[in-house]
Tab-separated table of C-alpha atoms in Angstrom:
chain	number	residue	atom	x	y	z
R	1	MET	CA	15.192	-24.779	-19.094
R	2	ARG	CA	15.483	-21.069	-19.774
R	3	THR	CA	13.544	-19.336	-22.486
R	4	PRO	CA	15.256	-15.933	-22.614
R	5	PRO	CA	13.128	-13.322	-24.405
R	6	ASN	CA	16.306	-11.681	-25.712
R	7	GLU	CA	15.065	-8.123	-25.484
R	8	ARG	CA	16.742	-4.843	-24.679
R	9	LEU	CA	17.081	-3.548	-21.181
R	10	THR	CA	14.758	-0.787	-20.117
R	11	PRO	CA	16.267	2.023	-17.995
R	12	ASP	CA	14.960	0.724	-14.651
R	13	ILE	CA	16.167	-2.840	-15.278
R	14	ALA	CA	19.511	-1.565	-16.546
R	15	GLU	CA	19.960	0.470	-13.391
R	16	ALA	CA	19.166	-2.552	-11.221
R	17	SER	CA	21.722	-4.692	-13.047
R	18	ARG	CA	24.658	-2.451	-12.255
R	19	PRO	CA	26.892	-3.377	-9.315
R	20	ARG	CA	25.890	-1.491	-6.194
R	21	LYS	CA	27.986	1.513	-5.235
R	22	ALA	CA	28.869	2.103	-1.629
R	23	GLU	CA	26.877	4.809	0.144
R	24	PRO	CA	28.763	7.821	1.553
R	25	GLY	CA	30.438	6.803	4.771
R	26	GLU	CA	29.772	3.113	4.197
R	27	ARG	CA	32.777	0.825	4.504
R	28	CYS	CA	32.639	-1.645	1.648
R	29	PRO	CA	35.693	-3.706	0.626
R	30	GLU	CA	36.710	-2.981	-2.946
R	31	ARG	CA	38.538	-5.096	-5.493
R	32	ARG	CA	40.071	-4.221	-8.839
R	33	CYS	CA	38.781	-5.810	-12.028
R	34	ILE	CA	41.772	-7.371	-13.760
R	35	LEU	CA	40.293	-6.628	-17.200
R	36	ALA	CA	38.715	-3.185	-16.841
R	37	GLY	CA	41.262	-1.900	-14.322
R	38	GLU	CA	38.519	-0.286	-12.224
R	39	SER	CA	37.880	-0.787	-8.512
R	40	SER	CA	34.371	-1.549	-7.254
R	41	PRO	CA	32.763	-3.045	-4.136
R	42	ARG	CA	33.518	-6.757	-4.158
R	43	GLU	CA	29.818	-7.595	-3.859
R	44	GLY	CA	29.388	-6.463	-7.458
R	45	LEU	CA	32.353	-8.419	-8.837
R	46	ILE	CA	33.025	-12.066	-9.595
R	47	ARG	CA	36.004	-13.893	-8.109
R	48	LEU	CA	38.051	-16.347	-10.132
R	49	ALA	CA	40.160	-18.948	-8.348
R	50	VAL	CA	42.814	-21.352	-9.578
R	51	SER	CA	43.075	-25.013	-8.579
R	52	PRO	CA	46.381	-26.668	-7.611
R	53	GLU	CA	46.462	-28.031	-11.169
R	54	GLY	CA	46.205	-24.514	-12.610
R	55	LEU	CA	42.552	-24.714	-13.688
R	56	VAL	CA	40.779	-21.370	-13.537
R	57	LEU	CA	37.218	-21.643	-12.203
R	58	PRO	CA	34.517	-19.250	-10.977
R	59	ASP	CA	34.250	-18.721	-7.228
R	60	VAL	CA	31.048	-16.690	-7.062
R	61	GLN	CA	30.730	-17.130	-3.291
R	62	ALA	CA	34.336	-15.927	-2.855
R	63	LYS	CA	35.104	-18.751	-0.431
R	64	ALA	CA	37.802	-20.744	-2.213
R	65	PRO	CA	41.189	-20.677	-0.451
R	66	GLY	CA	44.222	-19.016	-1.926
R	67	ARG	CA	44.731	-16.022	-4.147
R	68	GLY	CA	41.849	-14.826	-6.294
R	69	ALA	CA	41.315	-12.523	-9.250
R	70	TRP	CA	38.246	-10.339	-9.692
R	71	ILE	CA	36.306	-9.357	-12.803
R	72	GLY	CA	33.459	-6.899	-13.269
R	73	VAL	CA	32.884	-7.209	-17.006
R	74	THR	CA	29.905	-8.644	-18.857
R	75	ARG	CA	29.793	-12.116	-20.357
R	76	ASP	CA	30.348	-10.763	-23.884
R	77	GLU	CA	33.326	-8.699	-22.738
R	78	LEU	CA	34.790	-11.706	-20.949
R	79	ALA	CA	34.337	-13.918	-24.026
R	80	GLU	CA	36.136	-11.332	-26.162
R	81	ALA	CA	38.993	-11.044	-23.664
R	82	LEU	CA	39.257	-14.837	-23.581
R	83	ALA	CA	39.323	-15.141	-27.378
R	84	LYS	CA	41.960	-12.427	-27.786
R	85	GLY	CA	44.237	-13.732	-25.020
R	86	ARG	CA	43.781	-10.707	-22.766
R	87	LEU	CA	42.197	-12.776	-20.016
R	88	LYS	CA	45.095	-15.205	-19.873
R	89	GLY	CA	47.580	-12.366	-19.644
R	90	ALA	CA	45.601	-10.620	-16.905
R	91	LEU	CA	45.242	-13.842	-14.916
R	92	SER	CA	48.931	-14.655	-15.272
R	93	ARG	CA	49.815	-11.260	-13.825
R	94	ALA	CA	47.261	-11.643	-11.040
R	95	PHE	CA	48.158	-15.158	-9.917
R	96	LYS	CA	51.869	-15.094	-10.701
R	97	THR	CA	51.933	-18.889	-10.789
R	98	GLY	CA	52.753	-21.552	-13.333
R	99	GLU	CA	50.760	-22.546	-16.392
R	100	LEU	CA	47.080	-21.639	-16.240
R	101	HIS	CA	44.319	-23.618	-17.906
R	102	ILE	CA	41.284	-21.501	-18.767
R	103	PRO	CA	38.178	-23.451	-19.840
R	104	ALA	CA	36.841	-22.380	-23.210
R	105	ASP	CA	33.374	-22.274	-21.664
R	106	LEU	CA	34.396	-20.143	-18.671
R	107	PRO	CA	31.747	-17.465	-19.416
R	108	ALA	CA	29.029	-20.149	-19.415
R	109	LYS	CA	30.412	-21.663	-16.203
R	110	ILE	CA	30.251	-18.265	-14.513
R	111	GLU	CA	26.677	-17.626	-15.615
R	112	ASP	CA	25.651	-21.093	-14.459
R	113	ALA	CA	27.332	-20.533	-11.086
R	114	LEU	CA	25.649	-17.149	-10.637
R	115	THR	CA	22.281	-18.635	-11.588
R	116	ARG	CA	22.730	-21.502	-9.141
R	117	ALA	CA	23.688	-19.079	-6.360
R	118	LEU	CA	20.523	-17.066	-6.992
R	119	LEU	CA	18.304	-20.155	-7.047
R	120	ASP	CA	19.936	-21.505	-3.886
R	121	ARG	CA	19.299	-18.202	-2.140
R	122	LEU	CA	15.639	-18.213	-3.225
R	123	GLY	CA	15.359	-21.744	-1.877
R	124	LEU	CA	16.856	-20.703	1.454
R	125	GLU	CA	14.508	-17.740	1.738
R	126	MET	CA	11.544	-19.998	0.996
R	127	ARG	CA	12.563	-22.424	3.737
R	128	THR	CA	12.759	-19.571	6.240
R	129	GLY	CA	9.315	-18.351	5.203
R	130	ALA	CA	10.542	-15.093	3.668
R	131	LEU	CA	9.535	-15.957	0.083
R	132	ILE	CA	5.937	-15.313	-0.946
R	133	LEU	CA	4.420	-17.372	-3.781
R	134	GLY	CA	0.985	-17.365	-5.382
R	135	THR	CA	-0.502	-14.507	-7.381
R	136	ASP	CA	-3.363	-13.808	-4.970
R	137	ARG	CA	-1.163	-13.922	-1.889
R	138	ILE	CA	1.448	-11.644	-3.484
R	139	ALA	CA	-1.212	-9.172	-4.617
R	140	GLU	CA	-2.742	-9.029	-1.132
R	141	THR	CA	0.654	-8.562	0.527
R	142	ALA	CA	1.670	-5.931	-2.028
R	143	ARG	CA	-1.527	-3.918	-1.587
R	144	GLY	CA	-0.879	-4.016	2.146
R	145	GLY	CA	2.464	-2.284	1.588
R	146	ALA	CA	4.529	-5.225	2.843
R	147	VAL	CA	6.427	-6.226	-0.326
R	148	SER	CA	10.104	-5.243	-0.480
R	149	LEU	CA	10.989	-7.010	-3.741
R	150	LEU	CA	8.785	-8.289	-6.563
R	151	LEU	CA	10.065	-10.747	-9.178
R	152	HIS	CA	8.569	-12.228	-12.355
R	153	ALA	CA	9.580	-15.305	-14.360
R	154	SER	CA	10.861	-14.545	-17.860
R	155	ASP	CA	7.773	-16.166	-19.424
R	156	ALA	CA	5.212	-14.547	-17.119
R	157	SER	CA	2.229	-13.064	-18.918
R	158	GLU	CA	2.031	-9.315	-19.416
R	159	GLY	CA	-1.330	-9.157	-17.685
R	160	GLY	CA	-0.112	-11.030	-14.619
R	161	CYS	CA	2.928	-8.781	-14.298
R	162	ARG	CA	0.904	-5.593	-14.700
R	163	LYS	CA	-1.606	-6.701	-12.071
R	164	LEU	CA	1.051	-7.341	-9.436
R	165	ASP	CA	3.126	-4.301	-10.405
R	166	GLN	CA	0.064	-2.104	-9.900
R	167	ALA	CA	-0.700	-3.718	-6.540
R	168	TRP	CA	2.886	-3.033	-5.473
R	169	ARG	CA	2.663	0.614	-6.531
R	170	VAL	CA	-0.627	1.066	-4.674
R	171	GLY	CA	0.698	-0.538	-1.495
R	172	SER	CA	3.924	1.457	-1.689
R	173	ASP	CA	1.987	4.707	-2.257
R	174	ARG	CA	3.834	5.134	-5.563
R	175	GLU	CA	1.013	5.179	-8.059
R	176	GLY	CA	1.977	6.952	-11.271
R	177	THR	CA	5.648	5.972	-10.924
R	178	ALA	CA	7.680	3.419	-12.890
R	179	LEU	CA	7.927	1.028	-9.929
R	180	ARG	CA	7.541	-2.549	-11.142
R	181	GLY	CA	8.859	-6.016	-10.507
R	182	THR	CA	12.103	-7.268	-11.994
R	183	VAL	CA	11.935	-9.900	-14.728
R	184	LEU	CA	14.221	-12.765	-13.798
R	185	PRO	CA	16.565	-14.443	-16.316
R	186	LEU	CA	14.716	-17.678	-15.468
R	187	ASP	CA	11.463	-19.126	-16.717
R	188	ARG	CA	8.714	-20.785	-14.663
R	189	ALA	CA	10.127	-24.263	-15.321
R	190	ALA	CA	13.526	-23.392	-13.824
R	191	LEU	CA	11.946	-21.673	-10.826
R	192	SER	CA	9.500	-24.516	-10.229
R	193	VAL	CA	12.237	-27.163	-10.261
R	194	ALA	CA	14.525	-25.128	-7.999
R	195	LEU	CA	11.802	-24.369	-5.434
R	196	GLY	CA	10.014	-27.704	-5.621
R	197	ARG	CA	6.668	-26.108	-6.425
R	198	LEU	CA	4.359	-26.220	-9.430
R	199	ASN	CA	4.099	-23.294	-11.842
R	200	VAL	CA	6.172	-20.696	-9.981
R	201	VAL	CA	5.676	-17.522	-12.008
R	202	HIS	CA	5.789	-14.619	-9.546
R	203	LEU	CA	7.744	-14.256	-6.311
R	204	ALA	CA	7.889	-11.600	-3.625
R	205	LEU	CA	9.871	-10.886	-0.483
R	206	ALA	CA	8.453	-8.908	2.406
R	207	ASP	CA	11.589	-8.896	4.567
R	208	ASP	CA	14.080	-6.142	3.709
R	209	GLY	CA	17.067	-8.284	4.663
R	210	ALA	CA	15.945	-11.191	2.484
R	211	ALA	CA	15.157	-8.807	-0.373
R	212	GLY	CA	18.652	-7.357	-0.136
R	213	ARG	CA	20.291	-10.769	-0.220
R	214	VAL	CA	18.332	-11.849	-3.285
R	215	SER	CA	18.690	-8.489	-5.021
R	216	GLY	CA	22.477	-8.505	-4.639
R	217	LEU	CA	22.812	-11.888	-6.358
R	218	LEU	CA	20.319	-10.924	-9.044
R	219	GLN	CA	22.155	-7.692	-9.810
R	220	ARG	CA	25.422	-9.577	-10.294
R	221	LEU	CA	23.771	-12.055	-12.651
R	222	LEU	CA	22.023	-9.345	-14.684
R	223	HIS	CA	25.205	-7.302	-14.891
R	224	PHE	CA	27.246	-10.283	-16.085
R	225	THR	CA	24.706	-11.291	-18.723
R	226	GLY	CA	24.386	-7.696	-19.830
R	227	GLY	CA	20.682	-8.009	-19.168
R	228	SER	CA	20.401	-10.275	-22.222
R	229	HIS	CA	17.726	-12.354	-20.480
R	230	ALA	CA	15.873	-9.493	-18.818
R	231	ALA	CA	12.719	-8.072	-20.325
R	232	SER	CA	10.402	-5.211	-19.595
R	233	THR	CA	6.870	-6.180	-18.693
R	234	ASP	CA	5.777	-3.404	-21.046
R	235	ASP	CA	7.941	-4.394	-24.029
R	236	ALA	CA	7.792	-8.204	-23.936
R	237	PRO	CA	5.843	-9.737	-26.826
R	238	ALA	CA	2.603	-11.520	-26.003
R	239	SER	CA	3.502	-14.936	-27.363
R	240	ALA	CA	1.233	-17.934	-26.880
R	241	GLU	CA	3.537	-19.264	-24.174
R	242	ARG	CA	3.480	-15.985	-22.245
R	243	ARG	CA	-0.329	-15.992	-22.235
R	244	ILE	CA	-0.415	-19.126	-20.032
R	245	ASP	CA	-2.332	-18.533	-16.829
R	246	ASP	CA	-0.016	-17.200	-14.120
R	247	THR	CA	-1.711	-18.675	-11.076
R	248	ASN	CA	0.973	-20.456	-9.076
R	249	THR	CA	0.960	-22.375	-5.836
């Protein structure tokens, strides 16, 4: 259901897709990426778990019992490590168990799991009333300075994105800056199905806590995909599909 625009990352989107670094004095558990050999806060990494049968599977919520292995590479880097046998060697050293079975489509399974986690979180925030939908409602809330996070579907129109981005800048007293919403790696169809609403194109969060929870999951997904599905609202081509009216319910 995705229609990725397949465009380059712009600097602000690229920055958002990197795993968050701990602030000075902040205690944040770190884990070491078994492929890159670098340690980072676990919130920015992806955990892999192994079943009793030796099947390696993604554990993006980091809740599966037993020993885990962590990766912080992109999907392309993981696919290369899988093809060249480096992933199997790194996992064997990490788990120190018997024969491991690594699915050939492990990178796709991880992306799907990260996407599902993000959609589930958006659904939870909507049920608690933290998620704002509807172009007019978002614009009004943004101009009032109450929007903490602004998101656009991957096939949102340029005009709709610019209108809400400008409202957000005005309400945040940041006119003239590069502040703008983040383009999701999901189109309106995927968002509409996940949230049970028609034509979900733009989303906003006014609660800082909710915005942080969604942003953390989104950053992990964008980092893993290398931003391959993210697009700038300034650079995206104005295709016929993207010119569809953005008014959502």
